[in-house]
Short mmCIF file of C-alpha atoms in Angstrom, two decimals:
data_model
loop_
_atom_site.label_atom_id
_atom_site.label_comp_id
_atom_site.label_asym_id
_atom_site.label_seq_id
_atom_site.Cartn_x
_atom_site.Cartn_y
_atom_site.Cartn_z
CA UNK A 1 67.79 112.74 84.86
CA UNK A 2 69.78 111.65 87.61
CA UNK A 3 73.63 111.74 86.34
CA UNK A 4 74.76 110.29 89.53
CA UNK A 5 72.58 107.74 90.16
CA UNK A 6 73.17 106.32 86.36
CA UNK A 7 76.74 106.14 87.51
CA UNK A 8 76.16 104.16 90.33
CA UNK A 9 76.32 100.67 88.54
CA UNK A 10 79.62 101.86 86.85
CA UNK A 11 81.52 103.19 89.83
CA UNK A 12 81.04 99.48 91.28
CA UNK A 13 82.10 97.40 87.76
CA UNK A 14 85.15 100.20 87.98
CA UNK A 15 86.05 99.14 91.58
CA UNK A 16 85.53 95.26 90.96
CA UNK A 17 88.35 95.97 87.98
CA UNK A 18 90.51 97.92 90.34
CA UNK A 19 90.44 95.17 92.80
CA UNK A 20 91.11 92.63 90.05
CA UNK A 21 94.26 94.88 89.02
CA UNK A 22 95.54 94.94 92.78
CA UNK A 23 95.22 90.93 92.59
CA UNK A 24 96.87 90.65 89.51
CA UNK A 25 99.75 93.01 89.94
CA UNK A 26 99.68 91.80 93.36
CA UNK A 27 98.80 94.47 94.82
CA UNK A 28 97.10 95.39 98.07
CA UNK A 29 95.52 98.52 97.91
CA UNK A 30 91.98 97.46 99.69
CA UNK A 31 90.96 96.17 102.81
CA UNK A 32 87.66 95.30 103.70
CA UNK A 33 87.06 97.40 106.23
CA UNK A 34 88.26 100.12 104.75
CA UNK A 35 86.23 99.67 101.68
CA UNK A 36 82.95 99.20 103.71
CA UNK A 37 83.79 102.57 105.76
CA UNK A 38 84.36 104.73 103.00
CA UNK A 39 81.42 103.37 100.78
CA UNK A 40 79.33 103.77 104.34
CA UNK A 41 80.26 107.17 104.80
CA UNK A 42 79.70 107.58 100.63
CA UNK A 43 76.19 105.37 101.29
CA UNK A 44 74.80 107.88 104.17
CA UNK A 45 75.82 111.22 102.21
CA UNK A 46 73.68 110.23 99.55
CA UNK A 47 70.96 109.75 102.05
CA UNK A 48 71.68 112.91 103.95
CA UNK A 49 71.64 114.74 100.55
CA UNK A 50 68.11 113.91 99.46
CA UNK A 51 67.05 115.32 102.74
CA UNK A 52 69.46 118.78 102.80
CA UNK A 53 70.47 118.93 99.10
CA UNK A 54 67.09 121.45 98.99
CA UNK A 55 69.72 124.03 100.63
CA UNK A 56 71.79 124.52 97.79
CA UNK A 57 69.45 124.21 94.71
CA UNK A 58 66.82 126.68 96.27
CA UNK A 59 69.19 129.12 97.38
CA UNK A 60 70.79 128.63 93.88
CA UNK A 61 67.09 129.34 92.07
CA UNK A 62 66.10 131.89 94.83
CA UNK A 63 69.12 133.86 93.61
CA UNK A 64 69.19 133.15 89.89
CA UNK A 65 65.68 134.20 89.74
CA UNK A 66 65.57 137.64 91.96
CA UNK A 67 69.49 138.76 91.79
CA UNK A 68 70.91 137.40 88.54
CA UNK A 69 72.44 140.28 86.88
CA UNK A 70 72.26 138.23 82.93
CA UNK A 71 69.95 135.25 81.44
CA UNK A 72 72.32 133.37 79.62
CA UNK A 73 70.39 130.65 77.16
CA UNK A 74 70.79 127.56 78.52
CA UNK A 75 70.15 126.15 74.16
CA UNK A 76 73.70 127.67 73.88
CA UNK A 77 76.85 125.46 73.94
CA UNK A 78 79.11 127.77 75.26
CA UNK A 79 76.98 129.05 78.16
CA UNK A 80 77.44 124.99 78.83
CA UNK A 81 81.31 125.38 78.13
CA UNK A 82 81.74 128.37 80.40
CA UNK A 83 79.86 126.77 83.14
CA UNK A 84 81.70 123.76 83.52
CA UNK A 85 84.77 125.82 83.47
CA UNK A 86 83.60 128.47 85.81
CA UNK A 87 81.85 125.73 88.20
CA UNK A 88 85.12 124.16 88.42
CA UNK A 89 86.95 127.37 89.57
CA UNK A 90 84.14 128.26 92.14
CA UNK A 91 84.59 124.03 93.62
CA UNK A 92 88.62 124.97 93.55
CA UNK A 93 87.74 127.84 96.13
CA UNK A 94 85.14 125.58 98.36
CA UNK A 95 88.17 123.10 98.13
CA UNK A 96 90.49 125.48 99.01
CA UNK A 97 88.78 126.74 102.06
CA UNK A 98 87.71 123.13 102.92
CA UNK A 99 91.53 122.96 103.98
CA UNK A 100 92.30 126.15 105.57
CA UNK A 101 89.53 126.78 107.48
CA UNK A 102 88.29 124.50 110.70
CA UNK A 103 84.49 124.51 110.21
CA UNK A 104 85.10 123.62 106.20
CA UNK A 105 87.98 120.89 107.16
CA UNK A 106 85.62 119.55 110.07
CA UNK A 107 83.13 118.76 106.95
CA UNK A 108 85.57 117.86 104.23
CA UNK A 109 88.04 115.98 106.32
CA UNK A 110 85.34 113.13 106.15
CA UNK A 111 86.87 112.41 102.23
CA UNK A 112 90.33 112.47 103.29
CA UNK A 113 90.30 109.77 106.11
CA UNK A 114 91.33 106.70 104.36
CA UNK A 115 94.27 105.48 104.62
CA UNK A 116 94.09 103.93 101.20
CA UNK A 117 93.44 105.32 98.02
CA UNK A 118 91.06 103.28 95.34
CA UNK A 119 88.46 104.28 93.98
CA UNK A 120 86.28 103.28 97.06
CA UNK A 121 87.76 106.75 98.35
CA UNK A 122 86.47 108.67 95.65
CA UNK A 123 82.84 107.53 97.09
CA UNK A 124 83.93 109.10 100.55
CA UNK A 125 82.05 111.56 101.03
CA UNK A 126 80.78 114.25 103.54
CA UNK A 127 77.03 114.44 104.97
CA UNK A 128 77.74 118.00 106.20
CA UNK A 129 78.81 119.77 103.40
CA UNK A 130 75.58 121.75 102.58
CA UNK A 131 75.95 123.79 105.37
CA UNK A 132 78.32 125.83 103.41
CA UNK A 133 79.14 124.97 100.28
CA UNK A 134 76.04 126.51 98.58
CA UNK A 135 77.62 129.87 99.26
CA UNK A 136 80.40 129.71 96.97
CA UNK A 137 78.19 129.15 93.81
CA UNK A 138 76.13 131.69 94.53
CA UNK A 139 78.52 133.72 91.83
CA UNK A 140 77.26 131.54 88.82
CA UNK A 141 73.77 132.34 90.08
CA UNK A 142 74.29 135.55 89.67
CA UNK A 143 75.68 135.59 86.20
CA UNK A 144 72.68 134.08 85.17
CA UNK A 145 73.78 130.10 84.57
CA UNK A 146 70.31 128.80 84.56
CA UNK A 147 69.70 125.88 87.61
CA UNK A 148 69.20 123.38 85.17
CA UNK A 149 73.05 123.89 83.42
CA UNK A 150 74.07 124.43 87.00
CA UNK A 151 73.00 121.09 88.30
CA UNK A 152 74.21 118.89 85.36
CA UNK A 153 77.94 120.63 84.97
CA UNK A 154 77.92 119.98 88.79
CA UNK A 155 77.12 116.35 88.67
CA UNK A 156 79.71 116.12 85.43
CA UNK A 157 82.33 117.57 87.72
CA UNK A 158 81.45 114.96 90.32
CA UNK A 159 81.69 112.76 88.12
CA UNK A 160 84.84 113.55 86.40
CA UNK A 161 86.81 112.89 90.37
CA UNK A 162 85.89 109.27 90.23
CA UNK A 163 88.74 107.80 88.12
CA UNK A 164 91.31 110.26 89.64
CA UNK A 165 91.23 107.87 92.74
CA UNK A 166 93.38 105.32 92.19
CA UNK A 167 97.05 104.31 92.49
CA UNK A 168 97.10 102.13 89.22
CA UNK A 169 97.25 104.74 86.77
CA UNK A 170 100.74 107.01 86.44
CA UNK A 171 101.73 110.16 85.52
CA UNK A 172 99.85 110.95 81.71
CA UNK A 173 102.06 113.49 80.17
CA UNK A 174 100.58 116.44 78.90
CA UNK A 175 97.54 116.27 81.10
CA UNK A 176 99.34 116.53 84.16
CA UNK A 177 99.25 120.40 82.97
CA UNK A 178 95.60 120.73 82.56
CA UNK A 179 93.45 118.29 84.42
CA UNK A 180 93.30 116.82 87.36
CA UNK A 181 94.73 113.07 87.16
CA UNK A 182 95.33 110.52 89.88
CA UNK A 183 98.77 111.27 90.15
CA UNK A 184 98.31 115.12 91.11
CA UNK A 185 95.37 113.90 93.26
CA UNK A 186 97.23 111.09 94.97
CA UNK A 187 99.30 114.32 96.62
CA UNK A 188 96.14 115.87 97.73
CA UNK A 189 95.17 113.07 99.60
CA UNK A 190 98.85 112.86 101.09
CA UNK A 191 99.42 113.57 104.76
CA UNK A 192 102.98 114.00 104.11
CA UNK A 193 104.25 117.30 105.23
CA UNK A 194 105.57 117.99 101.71
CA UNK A 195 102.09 117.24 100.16
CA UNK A 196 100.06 118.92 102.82
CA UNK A 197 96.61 120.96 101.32
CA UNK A 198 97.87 121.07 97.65
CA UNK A 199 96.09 120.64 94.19
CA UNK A 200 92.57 121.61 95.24
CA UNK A 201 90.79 121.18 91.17
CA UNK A 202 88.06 119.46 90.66
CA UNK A 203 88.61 118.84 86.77
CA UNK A 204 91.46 121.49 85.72
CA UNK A 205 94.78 121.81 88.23
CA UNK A 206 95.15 125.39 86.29
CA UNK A 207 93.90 127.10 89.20
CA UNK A 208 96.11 125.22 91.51
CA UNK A 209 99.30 126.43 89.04
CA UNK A 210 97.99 129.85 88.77
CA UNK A 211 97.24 130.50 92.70
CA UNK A 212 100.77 128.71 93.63
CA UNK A 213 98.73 125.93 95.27
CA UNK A 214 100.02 122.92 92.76
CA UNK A 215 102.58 120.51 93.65
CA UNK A 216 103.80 117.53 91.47
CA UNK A 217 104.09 113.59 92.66
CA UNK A 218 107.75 113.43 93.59
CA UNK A 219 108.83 109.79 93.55
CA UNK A 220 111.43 110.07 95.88
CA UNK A 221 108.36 110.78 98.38
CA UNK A 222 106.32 107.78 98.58
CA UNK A 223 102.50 109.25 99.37
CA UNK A 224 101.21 108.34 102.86
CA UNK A 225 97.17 108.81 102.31
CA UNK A 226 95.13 109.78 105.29
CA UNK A 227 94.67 112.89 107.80
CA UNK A 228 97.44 113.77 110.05
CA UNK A 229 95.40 113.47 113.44
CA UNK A 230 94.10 109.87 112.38
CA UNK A 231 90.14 108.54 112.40
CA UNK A 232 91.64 105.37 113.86
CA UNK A 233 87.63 104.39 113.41
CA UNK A 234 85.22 102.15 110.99
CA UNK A 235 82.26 104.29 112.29
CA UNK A 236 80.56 106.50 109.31
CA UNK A 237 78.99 108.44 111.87
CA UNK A 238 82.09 109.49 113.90
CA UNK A 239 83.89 109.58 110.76
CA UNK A 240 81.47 112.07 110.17
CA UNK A 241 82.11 113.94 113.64
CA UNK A 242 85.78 113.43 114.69
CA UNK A 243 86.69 117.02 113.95
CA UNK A 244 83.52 119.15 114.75
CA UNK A 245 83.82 117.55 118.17
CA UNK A 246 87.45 118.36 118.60
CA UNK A 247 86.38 122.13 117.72
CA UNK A 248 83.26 121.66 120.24
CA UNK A 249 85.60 120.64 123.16
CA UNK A 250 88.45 123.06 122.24
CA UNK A 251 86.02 126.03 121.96
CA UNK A 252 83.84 124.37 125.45
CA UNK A 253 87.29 124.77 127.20
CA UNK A 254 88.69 127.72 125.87
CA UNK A 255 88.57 130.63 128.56
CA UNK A 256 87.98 133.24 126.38
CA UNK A 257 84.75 133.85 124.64
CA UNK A 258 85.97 135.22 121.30
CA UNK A 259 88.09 132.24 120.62
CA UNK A 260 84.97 130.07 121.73
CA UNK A 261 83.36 132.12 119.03
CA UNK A 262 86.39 132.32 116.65
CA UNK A 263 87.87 128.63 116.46
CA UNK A 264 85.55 127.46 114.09
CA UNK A 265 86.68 129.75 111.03
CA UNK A 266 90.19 130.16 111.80
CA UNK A 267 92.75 128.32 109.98
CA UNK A 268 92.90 124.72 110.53
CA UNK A 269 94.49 123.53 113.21
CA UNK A 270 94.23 126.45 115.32
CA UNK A 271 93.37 126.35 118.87
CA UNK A 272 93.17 128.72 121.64
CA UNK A 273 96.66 129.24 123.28
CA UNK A 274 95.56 128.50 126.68
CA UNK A 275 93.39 125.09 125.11
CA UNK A 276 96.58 124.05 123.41
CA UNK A 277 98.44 124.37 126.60
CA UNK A 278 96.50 122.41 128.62
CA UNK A 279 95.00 119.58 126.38
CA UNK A 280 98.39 119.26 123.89
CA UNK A 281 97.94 117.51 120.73
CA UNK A 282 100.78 115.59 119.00
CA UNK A 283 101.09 114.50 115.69
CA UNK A 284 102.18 111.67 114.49
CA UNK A 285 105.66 110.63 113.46
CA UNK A 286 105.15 109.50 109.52
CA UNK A 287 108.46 107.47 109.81
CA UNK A 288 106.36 105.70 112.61
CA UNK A 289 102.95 105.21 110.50
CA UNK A 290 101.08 102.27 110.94
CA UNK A 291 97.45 102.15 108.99
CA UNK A 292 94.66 101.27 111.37
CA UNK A 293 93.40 97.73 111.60
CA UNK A 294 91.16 95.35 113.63
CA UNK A 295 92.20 91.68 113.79
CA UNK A 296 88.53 90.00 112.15
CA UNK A 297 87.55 86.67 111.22
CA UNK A 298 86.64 86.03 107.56
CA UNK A 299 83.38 84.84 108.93
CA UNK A 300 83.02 88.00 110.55
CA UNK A 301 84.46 90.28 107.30
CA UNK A 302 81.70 87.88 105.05
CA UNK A 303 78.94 88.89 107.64
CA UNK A 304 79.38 92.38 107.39
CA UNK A 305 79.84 92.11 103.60
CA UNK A 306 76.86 90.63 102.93
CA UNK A 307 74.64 92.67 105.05
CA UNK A 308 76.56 95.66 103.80
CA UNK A 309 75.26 94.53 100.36
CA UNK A 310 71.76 96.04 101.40
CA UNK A 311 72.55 98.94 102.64
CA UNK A 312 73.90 99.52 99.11
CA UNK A 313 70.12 98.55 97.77
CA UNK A 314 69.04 100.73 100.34
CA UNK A 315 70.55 103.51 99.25
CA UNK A 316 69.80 103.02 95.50
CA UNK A 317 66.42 102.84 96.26
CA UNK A 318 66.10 105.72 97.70
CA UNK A 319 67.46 107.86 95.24
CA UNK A 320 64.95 106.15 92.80
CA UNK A 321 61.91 107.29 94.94
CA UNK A 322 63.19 110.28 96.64
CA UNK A 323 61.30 112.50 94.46
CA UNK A 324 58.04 110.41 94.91
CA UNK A 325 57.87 110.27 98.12
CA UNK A 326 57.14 112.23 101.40
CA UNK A 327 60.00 113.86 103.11
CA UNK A 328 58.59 112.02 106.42
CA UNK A 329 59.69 108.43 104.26
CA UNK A 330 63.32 109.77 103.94
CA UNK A 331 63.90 110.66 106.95
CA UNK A 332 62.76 106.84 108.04
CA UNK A 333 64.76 105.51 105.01
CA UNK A 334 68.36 107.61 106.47
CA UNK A 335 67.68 106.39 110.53
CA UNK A 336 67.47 103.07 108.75
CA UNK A 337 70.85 104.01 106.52
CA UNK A 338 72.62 105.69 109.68
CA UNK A 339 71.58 103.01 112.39
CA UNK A 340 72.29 100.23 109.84
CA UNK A 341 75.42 101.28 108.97
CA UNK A 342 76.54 102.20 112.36
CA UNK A 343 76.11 98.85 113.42
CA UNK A 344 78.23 97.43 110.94
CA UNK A 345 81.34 99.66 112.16
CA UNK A 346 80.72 98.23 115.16
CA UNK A 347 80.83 95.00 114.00
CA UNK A 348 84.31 95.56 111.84
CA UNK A 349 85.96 97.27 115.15
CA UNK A 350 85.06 94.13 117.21
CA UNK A 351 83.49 95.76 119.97
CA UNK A 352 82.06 93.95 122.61
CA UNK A 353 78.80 95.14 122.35
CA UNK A 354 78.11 95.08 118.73
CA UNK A 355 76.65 91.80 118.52
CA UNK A 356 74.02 92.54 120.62
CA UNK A 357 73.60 95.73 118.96
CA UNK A 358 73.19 94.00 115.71
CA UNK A 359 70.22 92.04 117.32
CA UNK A 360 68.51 95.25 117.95
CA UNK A 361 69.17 96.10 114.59
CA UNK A 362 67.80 92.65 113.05
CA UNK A 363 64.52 92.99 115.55
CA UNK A 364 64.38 96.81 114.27
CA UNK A 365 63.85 95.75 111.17
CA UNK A 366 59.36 94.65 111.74
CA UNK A 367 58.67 98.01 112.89
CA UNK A 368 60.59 99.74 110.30
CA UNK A 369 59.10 97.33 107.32
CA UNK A 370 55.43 98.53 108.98
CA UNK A 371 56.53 102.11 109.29
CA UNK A 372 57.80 102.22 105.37
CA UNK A 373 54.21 100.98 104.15
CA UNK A 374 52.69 103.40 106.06
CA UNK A 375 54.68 106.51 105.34
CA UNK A 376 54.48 105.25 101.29
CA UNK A 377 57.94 104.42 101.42
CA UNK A 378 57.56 101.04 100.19
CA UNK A 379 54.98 98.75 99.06
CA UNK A 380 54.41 96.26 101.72
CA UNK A 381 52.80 93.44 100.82
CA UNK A 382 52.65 89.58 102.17
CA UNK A 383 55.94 87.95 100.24
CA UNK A 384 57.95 90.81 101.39
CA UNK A 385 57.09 89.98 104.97
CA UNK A 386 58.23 86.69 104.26
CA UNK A 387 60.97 87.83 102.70
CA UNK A 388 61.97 89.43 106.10
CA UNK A 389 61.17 86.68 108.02
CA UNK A 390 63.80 84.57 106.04
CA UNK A 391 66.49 87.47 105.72
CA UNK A 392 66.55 87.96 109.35
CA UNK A 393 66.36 83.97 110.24
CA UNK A 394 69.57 83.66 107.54
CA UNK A 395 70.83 86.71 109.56
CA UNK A 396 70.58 85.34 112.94
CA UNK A 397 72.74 82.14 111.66
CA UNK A 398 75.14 84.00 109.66
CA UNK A 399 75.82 85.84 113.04
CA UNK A 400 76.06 83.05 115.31
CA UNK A 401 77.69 81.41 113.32
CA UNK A 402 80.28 84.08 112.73
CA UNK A 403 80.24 84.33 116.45
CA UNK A 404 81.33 80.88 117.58
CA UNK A 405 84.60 80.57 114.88
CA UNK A 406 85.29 83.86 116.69
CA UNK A 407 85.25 82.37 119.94
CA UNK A 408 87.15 79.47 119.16
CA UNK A 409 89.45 81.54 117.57
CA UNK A 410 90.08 83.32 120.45
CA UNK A 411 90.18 80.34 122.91
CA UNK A 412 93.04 79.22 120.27
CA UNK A 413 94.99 82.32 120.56
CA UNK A 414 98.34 82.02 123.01
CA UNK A 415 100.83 84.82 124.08
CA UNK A 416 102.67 84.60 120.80
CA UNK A 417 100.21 86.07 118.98
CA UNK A 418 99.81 89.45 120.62
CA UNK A 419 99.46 91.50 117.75
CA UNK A 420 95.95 90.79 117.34
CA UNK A 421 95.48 91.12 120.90
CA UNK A 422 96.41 94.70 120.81
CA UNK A 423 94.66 95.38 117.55
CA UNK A 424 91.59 94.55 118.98
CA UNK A 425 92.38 96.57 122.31
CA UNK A 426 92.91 99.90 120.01
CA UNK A 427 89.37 98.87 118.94
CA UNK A 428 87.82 99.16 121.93
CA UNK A 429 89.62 102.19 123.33
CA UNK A 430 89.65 105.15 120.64
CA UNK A 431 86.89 107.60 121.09
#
């Protein structure tokens, strides 16, 4: 049984209440673009992790079975009990690490990009985390916590961080001592200097207190959410990137070979002396902190909804079939996921290419309907041809359509307006 995919219905009733709360207590913690990104960059982790998540649970049995020095019965509560604890201290050291190392931020950073905080953050997630994170569970492997009890106290833990994402809920007494909450969370996910790499927990912030790693929500320190060398991006695949190409080009130009070697596991935000020297980075000045944002028509914003929408089906879908089907049909089923939802950030950053690329994307779509019956992705049958036909005609109209208010929205704008002018210029020049 899936745990996660169960949950999937509920995290989106949870975020629909959320975003009725913001209205109501008028409120504006969501953007649209901000919610598409991080449930994009959620949306191709999933389908990254039916293809890699092999990595961890084989390694995990591997291990279990040839090196586990006890058998504890997985019929026993506590064995249950003192998994979920001791799963939650081994995810407090991955966490950890995920902050003070480069290689582990360049994966984990992925989460902390938003500049909001709702529970559309909580489904921000990494598609580059495997590479690592197996290795710091190998420890319950080898005290004999059998795979099964592994893989359901993992997806409970998982689980547990959804509701911690939000700013609706305050400070809850007592548990601010024990568990992770959203107010002890909301200072993880602060860039402010004060906040910086605190409360790591997954479900208990007692390892936080006991390794001096916990700090409490002050009030007289408003939390400013995001990562301190901004995404500035609505691209899940650059979100995705940012940092393991700053490491690439810091450790291409470095002059010495053992910090081309070394950058990727020192602590983050090192760089070679000679690197930081010639390429400076500078941070940027809180007091001066403006979230990033593209000027977009609602036309636009609707467009990008809707086909957003089935990239969400998408992604359900295949996490219903992943086990029945050939790895070959996943792979097919992510390029879809990726290219899809690459487009999309396109279309939210205004560039001036994306329409066109969304044509490609629309025209993509025969080939890949063809290539999904024959790999046994899908059943492919006459209706859903039509079906295509008619979601791609609807397509083309909803995007010329979006296209010319655009236009004439542009044609309407005059020199007082040139906020939106620049917005859209930061579009089209960050990396």
């Amino acid at each position: 049984m899936d745990l996660i995919l169960l949950a999937v219905p509920f995290f989106f009733v949870l975020i629909a209440v959320e975003l009725l709360a913001d209205r109501v207590r008028g409120q504006r913690n969501f953007t649209l673009a901000d919610s598409i990104n991080s449930l994009s960059t959620g949306a191709l982790s999933t389908s990254t992790g039916l293809l890699t998540k092999g990595v961890g649970l084989v390694t995990y049995a591997l291990a279990f079975e040839h090196m586990a020095l006890l058998r504890l019965p997985p019929q026993a509560w506590w064995v249950w009990l003192l998994a979920f604890v001791l799963y939650d201290f081994c995810y407090y050291w991955l966490h950890r690490l995920g902050h003070e190392r480069n290689v582990l931020w360049a994966a984990h950073s992925v989460h902390h990009q938003s500049e909001e905080y709702n529970l559309t953050t909580a489904l921000r997630q990494t598609s580059s985390g495997f590479i690592f994170s197996w290795l710091f569970y190998l420890p319950l492997a080898l005290l004999g916590v059998p795979p099964l009890v592994f893989i359901t106290v993992a997806s409970l833990n998982l689980l547990y961080q959804f509701w911690v994402h939000t700013r609706h809920i305050p400070k809850l007494g007592w548990f601010e001592w024990v568990l992770i909450t959203p107010s002890n969370h909301r200072v993880h996910h602060a860039q402010n200097p004060a906040y910086l790499d605190r409360n790591y927990g997954g479900v208990f912030i007692l390892w936080d207190r006991l390794f001096g790693t916990f700090k409490e929500e002050d009030p007289a320190e408003p939390v400013v959410f995001g990562v301190t060398t901004p995404l500035a991006s609505w691209n899940p695949l650059w979100a995705n990137l940012q940092f393991y190409a700053q490491l690439w080009h810091d450790a291409r130009r470095a002059d010495s070979l053992w910090d081309k070697l070394r950058i990727w596991f020192m602590p983050t935000g090192w760089r070679p002396a000679d690197v930081a020297a010639r390429y400076p980075q500078a941070k940027q000045d809180l007091a001066l902190f403006r979230k990033f944002e593209v000027a977009l028509g609602r036309a636009q914003q609707a467009y990008v909804a809707a086909q957003f929408v089935g990239y969400v089906a998408l992604g359900s879908y295949l996490m219903e079939v992943a086990e029945r089907v050939p790895t070959a049909a996943l792979v097919l089923g992510w390029a879809q996921m990726a290219f899809g939802l690459f487009v999309l950030g396109a279309l939210l950053e205004n560039r001036p290419w994306a329409m066109r690329l969304e044509l490609v994307r629309l025209l993509a779509n025969a080939p890949a309907l063809y290539l999904a019956g024959a790999l046994g992705l899908a059943v492919v049958v006459p209706p859903t041809w039509l079906f295509l036909v008619a979601y791609s005609l609807l397509s083309l109209w909803g995007l010329g359509f979006a296209r010319r208010l655009a236009l004439r929205a542009q044609r309407a704008e005059t020199p007082a307006q040139p906020q939106q002018a620049a917005q859209r210029q930061q579009a089209t020049e960050h990396p």
